[in-house]
GROMACS .gro file of C-alpha atoms in nm:
model
  359
    1MET     CA    1  -6.434  11.522  22.066
    2ARG     CA    2  -6.147  11.766  21.964
    3PRO     CA    3  -6.174  12.101  22.047
    4LEU     CA    4  -6.218  12.247  21.762
    5VAL     CA    5  -6.486  12.494  21.583
    6ALA     CA    6  -6.534  12.730  21.366
    7THR     CA    7  -6.797  12.956  21.484
    8VAL     CA    8  -7.030  13.173  21.225
    9ASP     CA    9  -7.249  13.467  21.351
   10LEU     CA   10  -7.489  13.475  21.071
   11ALA     CA   11  -7.573  13.812  21.209
   12ALA     CA   12  -7.265  13.957  21.083
   13LEU     CA   13  -7.292  13.849  20.753
   14ARG     CA   14  -7.692  14.028  20.746
   15HIS     CA   15  -7.486  14.315  20.801
   16ASN     CA   16  -7.220  14.268  20.615
   17TYR     CA   17  -7.439  14.264  20.307
   18GLN     CA   18  -7.665  14.526  20.374
   19LEU     CA   19  -7.331  14.724  20.450
   20ALA     CA   20  -7.251  14.638  20.058
   21LYS     CA   21  -7.590  14.799  19.991
   22GLN     CA   22  -7.610  15.118  20.111
   23CYS     CA   23  -7.316  15.134  19.947
   24ALA     CA   24  -7.471  15.168  19.620
   25PRO     CA   25  -7.867  15.275  19.658
   26GLY     CA   26  -8.052  15.182  19.444
   27ARG     CA   27  -7.825  14.949  19.341
   28LYS     CA   28  -7.853  14.483  19.233
   29ALA     CA   29  -7.620  14.278  19.474
   30PHE     CA   30  -7.542  13.938  19.387
   31ALA     CA   31  -7.406  13.762  19.748
   32VAL     CA   32  -7.144  13.580  19.626
   33VAL     CA   33  -7.076  13.227  19.800
   34LYS     CA   34  -6.895  13.071  19.605
   35ALA     CA   35  -6.578  12.742  19.731
   36ASN     CA   36  -6.868  12.728  20.014
   37ALA     CA   37  -6.911  13.108  20.031
   38TYR     CA   38  -6.519  13.123  20.130
   39GLY     CA   39  -6.521  12.849  20.381
   40HIS     CA   40  -6.802  12.957  20.557
   41GLY     CA   41  -7.094  12.709  20.440
   42ALA     CA   42  -7.247  12.792  20.140
   43PRO     CA   43  -7.541  12.619  20.254
   44ALA     CA   44  -7.601  12.810  20.537
   45ALA     CA   45  -7.536  13.160  20.440
   46VAL     CA   46  -7.787  13.026  20.089
   47GLU     CA   47  -8.035  13.000  20.425
   48CYS     CA   48  -7.914  13.303  20.574
   49LEU     CA   49  -7.905  13.580  20.325
   50ARG     CA   50  -8.281  13.417  20.162
   51GLY     CA   51  -8.504  13.705  20.096
   52LEU     CA   52  -8.231  13.954  20.165
   53ALA     CA   53  -7.964  13.915  19.893
   54ASP     CA   54  -8.152  14.005  19.539
   55GLY     CA   55  -7.958  13.665  19.408
   56PHE     CA   56  -7.624  13.467  19.459
   57ALA     CA   57  -7.326  13.389  19.303
   58VAL     CA   58  -7.094  13.156  19.207
   59ALA     CA   59  -6.747  12.931  19.049
   60SER     CA   60  -6.896  12.623  18.927
   61LEU     CA   61  -7.235  12.410  18.793
   62GLU     CA   62  -7.218  12.155  19.107
   63GLU     CA   63  -7.185  12.457  19.335
   64ALA     CA   64  -7.481  12.623  19.172
   65GLU     CA   65  -7.712  12.335  19.216
   66GLN     CA   66  -7.587  12.334  19.610
   67VAL     CA   67  -7.743  12.680  19.572
   68ARG     CA   68  -8.072  12.555  19.470
   69SER     CA   69  -8.107  12.248  19.700
   70VAL     CA   70  -8.153  12.572  19.924
   71ASP     CA   71  -8.361  12.858  19.714
   72ALA     CA   72  -8.561  12.730  19.466
   73SER     CA   73  -8.645  13.072  19.342
   74ALA     CA   74  -8.359  13.289  19.431
   75LYS     CA   75  -8.120  13.463  19.067
   76LEU     CA   76  -7.796  13.237  19.078
   77LEU     CA   77  -7.532  13.405  18.838
   78LEU     CA   78  -7.265  13.128  18.742
   79LEU     CA   79  -6.962  13.382  18.703
   80GLU     CA   80  -6.703  13.109  18.494
   81GLY     CA   81  -7.033  13.012  18.335
   82CYS     CA   82  -7.020  12.625  18.130
   83PHE     CA   83  -6.724  12.432  18.103
   84GLU     CA   84  -6.909  12.156  17.886
   85PRO     CA   85  -7.156  12.213  17.635
   86ASN     CA   86  -7.391  12.025  17.803
   87GLU     CA   87  -7.420  12.183  18.083
   88TYR     CA   88  -7.604  12.447  17.892
   89ALA     CA   89  -7.945  12.243  17.939
   90ALA     CA   90  -7.846  12.171  18.282
   91ALA     CA   91  -7.748  12.569  18.322
   92ALA     CA   92  -8.136  12.604  18.200
   93ALA     CA   93  -8.308  12.345  18.446
   94LEU     CA   94  -8.156  12.553  18.723
   95GLY     CA   95  -8.252  12.867  18.618
   96LEU     CA   96  -7.918  13.009  18.540
   97ASP     CA   97  -7.766  13.353  18.515
   98VAL     CA   98  -7.485  13.229  18.312
   99ALA     CA   99  -7.130  13.442  18.217
  100ILE     CA  100  -7.057  13.338  17.889
  101GLU     CA  101  -6.660  13.462  17.815
  102GLY     CA  102  -6.554  13.372  17.516
  103GLU     CA  103  -6.567  13.211  17.131
  104ALA     CA  104  -6.596  12.880  17.269
  105GLN     CA  105  -6.826  12.945  17.540
  106LEU     CA  106  -7.079  13.143  17.253
  107ASP     CA  107  -7.058  12.864  16.999
  108ALA     CA  108  -7.194  12.586  17.292
  109LEU     CA  109  -7.471  12.861  17.361
  110LEU     CA  110  -7.564  12.918  17.038
  111ALA     CA  111  -7.554  12.488  16.946
  112ALA     CA  112  -7.683  12.408  17.291
  113ASP     CA  113  -8.108  12.307  17.270
  114ILE     CA  114  -8.204  12.314  17.618
  115ALA     CA  115  -8.565  12.388  17.722
  116ARG     CA  116  -8.588  12.747  17.837
  117PRO     CA  117  -8.378  13.020  17.764
  118LEU     CA  118  -8.123  13.192  18.007
  119ASN     CA  119  -8.017  13.500  18.108
  120LEU     CA  120  -7.628  13.641  17.936
  121TRP     CA  121  -7.391  13.825  18.138
  122LEU     CA  122  -7.135  13.932  17.874
  123LYS     CA  123  -6.793  13.947  18.019
  124LEU     CA  124  -6.553  14.223  17.913
  125ASP     CA  125  -6.170  14.118  17.961
  126SER     CA  126  -6.105  14.545  18.072
  127GLY     CA  127  -5.748  14.476  18.194
  128MET     CA  128  -5.755  14.201  18.395
  129HIS     CA  129  -5.678  13.920  18.074
  130ARG     CA  130  -5.816  13.585  18.269
  131LEU     CA  131  -6.154  13.512  18.068
  132GLY     CA  132  -6.368  13.735  17.905
  133PHE     CA  133  -6.395  13.887  17.537
  134SER     CA  134  -6.203  14.190  17.372
  135ALA     CA  135  -6.407  14.445  17.323
  136ASP     CA  136  -6.424  14.399  16.965
  137ALA     CA  137  -6.531  14.078  17.040
  138LEU     CA  138  -6.822  14.155  17.266
  139ARG     CA  139  -6.900  14.363  17.013
  140ARG     CA  140  -6.918  14.111  16.733
  141ALA     CA  141  -7.079  13.871  17.003
  142HIS     CA  142  -7.350  14.087  17.098
  143ALA     CA  143  -7.453  14.095  16.715
  144ARG     CA  144  -7.464  13.693  16.715
  145LEU     CA  145  -7.692  13.701  17.065
  146GLN     CA  146  -7.947  13.908  16.919
  147GLY     CA  147  -8.228  13.725  16.855
  148ALA     CA  148  -8.154  13.364  16.928
  149HIS     CA  149  -8.392  13.170  17.111
  150GLN     CA  150  -8.131  13.002  17.398
  151VAL     CA  151  -8.135  13.459  17.508
  152ALA     CA  152  -8.341  13.597  17.768
  153GLU     CA  153  -8.169  13.879  17.963
  154LEU     CA  154  -7.852  13.979  17.784
  155ASN     CA  155  -7.585  14.152  18.045
  156LEU     CA  156  -7.294  14.245  18.066
  157MET     CA  157  -7.002  14.265  18.358
  158SER     CA  158  -6.634  14.302  18.364
  159HIS     CA  159  -6.331  14.244  18.664
  160PHE     CA  160  -6.130  14.483  18.870
  161ALA     CA  161  -5.752  14.322  18.877
  162CYS     CA  162  -5.634  14.646  19.089
  163ALA     CA  163  -5.976  14.736  19.312
  164ASP     CA  164  -5.816  14.643  19.603
  165GLU     CA  165  -5.551  14.935  19.536
  166ARG     CA  166  -5.657  15.278  19.505
  167GLY     CA  167  -5.602  15.541  19.271
  168ASN     CA  168  -5.454  15.226  18.994
  169PRO     CA  169  -5.397  15.329  18.655
  170LEU     CA  170  -5.556  15.015  18.504
  171ASN     CA  171  -5.894  15.045  18.781
  172GLU     CA  172  -5.967  15.408  18.497
  173ALA     CA  173  -5.878  15.220  18.201
  174GLN     CA  174  -6.084  14.928  18.285
  175LEU     CA  175  -6.437  15.135  18.324
  176GLU     CA  176  -6.330  15.285  18.048
  177GLN     CA  177  -6.256  15.011  17.850
  178PHE     CA  178  -6.634  14.940  18.055
  179SER     CA  179  -6.773  15.244  17.913
  180GLY     CA  180  -6.717  15.199  17.583
  181LEU     CA  181  -6.925  14.973  17.558
  182LEU     CA  182  -7.300  15.115  17.716
  183ASP     CA  183  -7.406  15.239  17.357
  184LEU     CA  184  -7.509  14.809  17.325
  185ALA     CA  185  -7.836  14.751  17.445
  186PHE     CA  186  -7.827  14.527  17.734
  187ASP     CA  187  -8.022  14.474  18.064
  188SER     CA  188  -7.835  14.510  18.296
  189ARG     CA  189  -7.426  14.576  18.404
  190SER     CA  190  -7.225  14.481  18.677
  191PHE     CA  191  -6.870  14.471  18.779
  192ALA     CA  192  -6.802  14.599  19.085
  193ASN     CA  193  -6.657  14.323  19.292
  194SER     CA  194  -6.600  14.415  19.703
  195ALA     CA  195  -6.312  14.680  19.690
  196ALA     CA  196  -6.593  14.865  19.374
  197VAL     CA  197  -6.817  14.842  19.657
  198LEU     CA  198  -6.661  14.957  19.904
  199THR     CA  199  -6.481  15.293  19.727
  200LEU     CA  200  -6.536  15.293  19.368
  201SER     CA  201  -6.828  15.411  19.290
  202ALA     CA  202  -6.830  15.504  18.923
  203ALA     CA  203  -6.835  15.148  18.880
  204HIS     CA  204  -7.138  15.000  19.127
  205MET     CA  205  -7.351  14.964  18.751
  206ASP     CA  206  -7.675  14.787  18.806
  207TRP     CA  207  -7.545  14.457  19.016
  208LEU     CA  208  -7.254  14.464  19.258
  209ARG     CA  209  -7.132  14.168  19.345
  210PRO     CA  210  -6.910  14.173  19.691
  211GLY     CA  211  -6.752  13.843  19.797
  212ILE     CA  212  -6.439  13.918  20.078
  213MET     CA  213  -6.642  14.199  20.268
  214LEU     CA  214  -6.961  14.014  20.347
  215TYR     CA  215  -6.746  13.718  20.529
  216GLY     CA  216  -6.599  14.072  20.770
  217ALA     CA  217  -6.250  14.051  20.561
  218SER     CA  218  -6.107  14.333  20.378
  219PRO     CA  219  -5.988  14.305  20.035
  220PHE     CA  220  -5.739  14.646  20.149
  221ALA     CA  221  -5.403  14.628  20.328
  222GLU     CA  222  -5.434  14.920  20.431
  223LEU     CA  223  -5.766  14.939  20.509
  224SER     CA  224  -5.927  14.748  20.816
  225ALA     CA  225  -6.234  14.534  20.821
  226GLU     CA  226  -6.335  14.755  21.153
  227THR     CA  227  -6.269  15.094  20.971
  228LEU     CA  228  -6.489  14.981  20.684
  229GLY     CA  229  -6.745  14.888  20.917
  230LEU     CA  230  -6.724  14.519  20.890
  231LYS     CA  231  -6.819  14.257  21.112
  232PRO     CA  232  -6.598  13.873  21.173
  233VAL     CA  233  -6.776  13.642  20.998
  234MET     CA  234  -6.580  13.367  21.129
  235ALA     CA  235  -6.444  13.290  21.466
  236LEU     CA  236  -6.169  12.970  21.464
  237THR     CA  237  -6.130  12.879  21.846
  238ALA     CA  238  -5.939  12.595  21.987
  239SER     CA  239  -5.800  12.482  22.362
  240ILE     CA  240  -5.547  12.450  22.555
  241ILE     CA  241  -5.474  12.131  22.549
  242ALA     CA  242  -5.113  12.051  22.781
  243ILE     CA  243  -4.864  12.257  22.885
  244ARG     CA  244  -4.539  12.275  22.974
  245ASP     CA  245  -4.182  12.473  23.166
  246VAL     CA  246  -3.929  12.438  22.980
  247GLU     CA  247  -3.565  12.638  23.080
  248ALA     CA  248  -3.399  12.860  22.906
  249GLY     CA  249  -3.228  12.736  22.604
  250GLU     CA  250  -3.429  12.478  22.587
  251SER     CA  251  -3.631  12.450  22.197
  252VAL     CA  252  -4.021  12.350  22.123
  253GLY     CA  253  -4.159  12.246  21.764
  254TYR     CA  254  -4.034  12.046  21.407
  255GLY     CA  255  -3.707  12.165  21.337
  256ALA     CA  256  -3.556  12.323  21.667
  257GLY     CA  257  -3.568  12.738  21.571
  258TRP     CA  258  -3.722  12.863  21.877
  259VAL     CA  259  -3.557  12.825  22.191
  260ALA     CA  260  -3.689  12.959  22.542
  261GLN     CA  261  -3.445  13.332  22.591
  262ARG     CA  262  -3.544  13.254  22.903
  263ALA     CA  263  -3.779  12.942  23.189
  264SER     CA  264  -4.101  12.941  22.968
  265ARG     CA  265  -4.445  12.796  23.031
  266ILE     CA  266  -4.574  12.704  22.724
  267ALA     CA  267  -4.920  12.592  22.566
  268THR     CA  268  -5.006  12.298  22.389
  269VAL     CA  269  -5.309  12.396  22.135
  270SER     CA  270  -5.566  12.240  21.913
  271CYS     CA  271  -5.532  12.382  21.599
  272GLY     CA  272  -5.241  12.277  21.337
  273TYR     CA  273  -5.288  12.316  20.960
  274ALA     CA  274  -5.479  12.032  20.861
  275ASP     CA  275  -5.681  12.268  20.976
  276GLY     CA  276  -5.671  12.595  20.768
  277TYR     CA  277  -5.437  12.737  21.039
  278PRO     CA  278  -5.163  12.852  20.779
  279ARG     CA  279  -4.788  12.675  20.835
  280THR     CA  280  -4.612  12.995  20.727
  281ALA     CA  281  -4.695  13.169  21.073
  282PRO     CA  282  -4.420  13.244  21.171
  283PRO     CA  283  -4.343  13.259  21.528
  284GLY     CA  284  -4.452  13.553  21.750
  285THR     CA  285  -4.709  13.515  21.571
  286CYS     CA  286  -5.030  13.593  21.809
  287VAL     CA  287  -5.310  13.407  21.983
  288SER     CA  288  -5.556  13.506  22.228
  289ILE     CA  289  -5.638  13.386  22.540
  290LEU     CA  290  -5.832  13.437  22.807
  291GLY     CA  291  -5.874  13.849  22.589
  292GLN     CA  292  -5.478  13.894  22.646
  293ARG     CA  293  -5.207  13.862  22.323
  294ALA     CA  294  -5.008  13.490  22.374
  295PRO     CA  295  -4.709  13.491  22.068
  296LEU     CA  296  -4.628  13.144  21.896
  297ALA     CA  297  -4.398  12.950  22.006
  298GLY     CA  298  -4.222  12.730  21.734
  299ARG     CA  299  -4.369  12.579  21.376
  300VAL     CA  300  -4.737  12.505  21.347
  301SER     CA  301  -4.765  12.130  21.333
  302MET     CA  302  -5.022  11.911  21.120
  303ASP     CA  303  -5.266  11.918  21.388
  304MET     CA  304  -5.125  12.128  21.717
  305LEU     CA  305  -4.948  12.458  21.770
  306ALA     CA  306  -4.744  12.591  22.042
  307VAL     CA  307  -4.775  12.874  22.262
  308ASP     CA  308  -4.607  13.115  22.475
  309ILE     CA  309  -4.813  13.176  22.776
  310THR     CA  310  -4.494  13.322  23.015
  311ASP     CA  311  -4.654  13.633  23.037
  312LEU     CA  312  -5.037  13.524  23.096
  313PRO     CA  313  -4.989  13.314  23.424
  314PRO     CA  314  -5.385  13.230  23.452
  315ALA     CA  315  -5.412  13.026  23.115
  316ALA     CA  316  -5.487  12.699  23.199
  317LEU     CA  317  -5.553  12.326  23.014
  318GLY     CA  318  -5.926  12.316  22.843
  319ASP     CA  319  -5.958  12.754  22.838
  320ALA     CA  320  -6.038  12.854  22.472
  321VAL     CA  321  -5.770  13.003  22.263
  322GLU     CA  322  -5.844  13.246  21.976
  323LEU     CA  323  -5.664  13.163  21.642
  324TRP     CA  324  -5.860  13.447  21.444
  325GLY     CA  325  -6.215  13.661  21.499
  326ASN     CA  326  -6.311  13.937  21.717
  327GLU     CA  327  -5.998  13.979  21.897
  328ILE     CA  328  -5.732  13.841  21.621
  329PRO     CA  329  -5.884  14.013  21.307
  330ILE     CA  330  -5.802  13.802  21.024
  331ASP     CA  331  -5.646  14.053  20.812
  332GLU     CA  332  -5.331  14.099  21.067
  333LEU     CA  333  -5.300  13.663  21.039
  334ALA     CA  334  -5.295  13.742  20.670
  335GLN     CA  335  -5.054  14.041  20.633
  336ALA     CA  336  -4.823  13.834  20.903
  337CYS     CA  337  -4.783  13.513  20.665
  338GLY     CA  338  -4.779  13.736  20.367
  339THR     CA  339  -5.124  13.586  20.251
  340ILE     CA  340  -5.498  13.772  20.220
  341GLY     CA  341  -5.781  13.634  20.431
  342TYR     CA  342  -5.887  13.481  20.113
  343GLU     CA  343  -5.732  13.250  20.118
  344LEU     CA  344  -5.691  13.112  20.486
  345LEU     CA  345  -6.140  13.149  20.523
  346THR     CA  346  -6.101  12.902  20.207
  347LYS     CA  347  -5.868  12.603  20.323
  348VAL     CA  348  -6.051  12.599  20.688
  349THR     CA  349  -6.087  12.232  20.676
  350GLN     CA  350  -6.362  12.067  20.631
  351ARG     CA  351  -6.270  11.868  20.991
  352VAL     CA  352  -6.301  12.133  21.156
  353PRO     CA  353  -6.659  12.260  21.292
  354ARG     CA  354  -6.843  12.496  21.187
  355ARG     CA  355  -7.129  12.673  21.422
  356TYR     CA  356  -7.381  12.900  21.364
  357ILE     CA  357  -7.455  13.120  21.559
  358ASN     CA  358  -7.706  13.448  21.502
  359GLY     CA  359  -7.532  13.744  21.682
   0.00000   0.00000   0.00000
């Protein structure tokens, strides 16, 4: 078996969910498990949080069906709503809460013949300009839904564009847009993503929507997950599968761009960009071997990468190599590659086996 595994710490996942709840006492929280629980495995994440989470949130009907196969009764929010008119019947059969983000979805809902009414979440475009009604259009939608047989609960939600930038004036502007609709009757309200859960208490409302924080990565460039009290959930670990000595002046890897400045010892490691490790990782990006950091040497290949272990004499064939996890924070790697932890986690491919532990 190829020596590569993504180890998922379910105890850390529970810790991070409970931390989200502690940030906003008395509020409920949807655990966002879209995109296969950010690459961690949605069935395992839902089973782990079953009975602890107040609800779950997903991006599509297919993801909702996967959650329902594990938890038949949890409150389950379809964040982008239904994409086709015939999906409303399926959403009702699954007992979903459903977002309504525009006129087309509203018209399709009101024309739908469904077995039972739905809990609806009207989405306000408060400044993100991605999905949602304008404030005036939302008021009209609210009026149209009053008394409709398709409606059980009627709720309000929106999404921040810059909550990960503390002090950004758009955050306050979006809150003002949201607050301007609070004269309307809603059963519940939801605004706070991970960044707002952690630092923007005015946005906590009735329901939180923690996503990336559940998986132990920080939504902020300037605040580490450790500083925020989050625990890493995934550790991506490979092994040294070959070691060779190269002389000064010899190159390593595709393009021959990395050239040894001294006689060097190079380890080949069983992970590459087809596994989800970023090809954009620059030479010098560190992995952890025997609890010590060692830098990449040359370009990341599809199935392998090379590491300079010259300064790590004890390193040997078969030694574990942490690409990210407890020793190498995923956010550190993401910043080195010009991306974010969200992308790295969701790009861990299916050929990487997930191994689940409880702390």
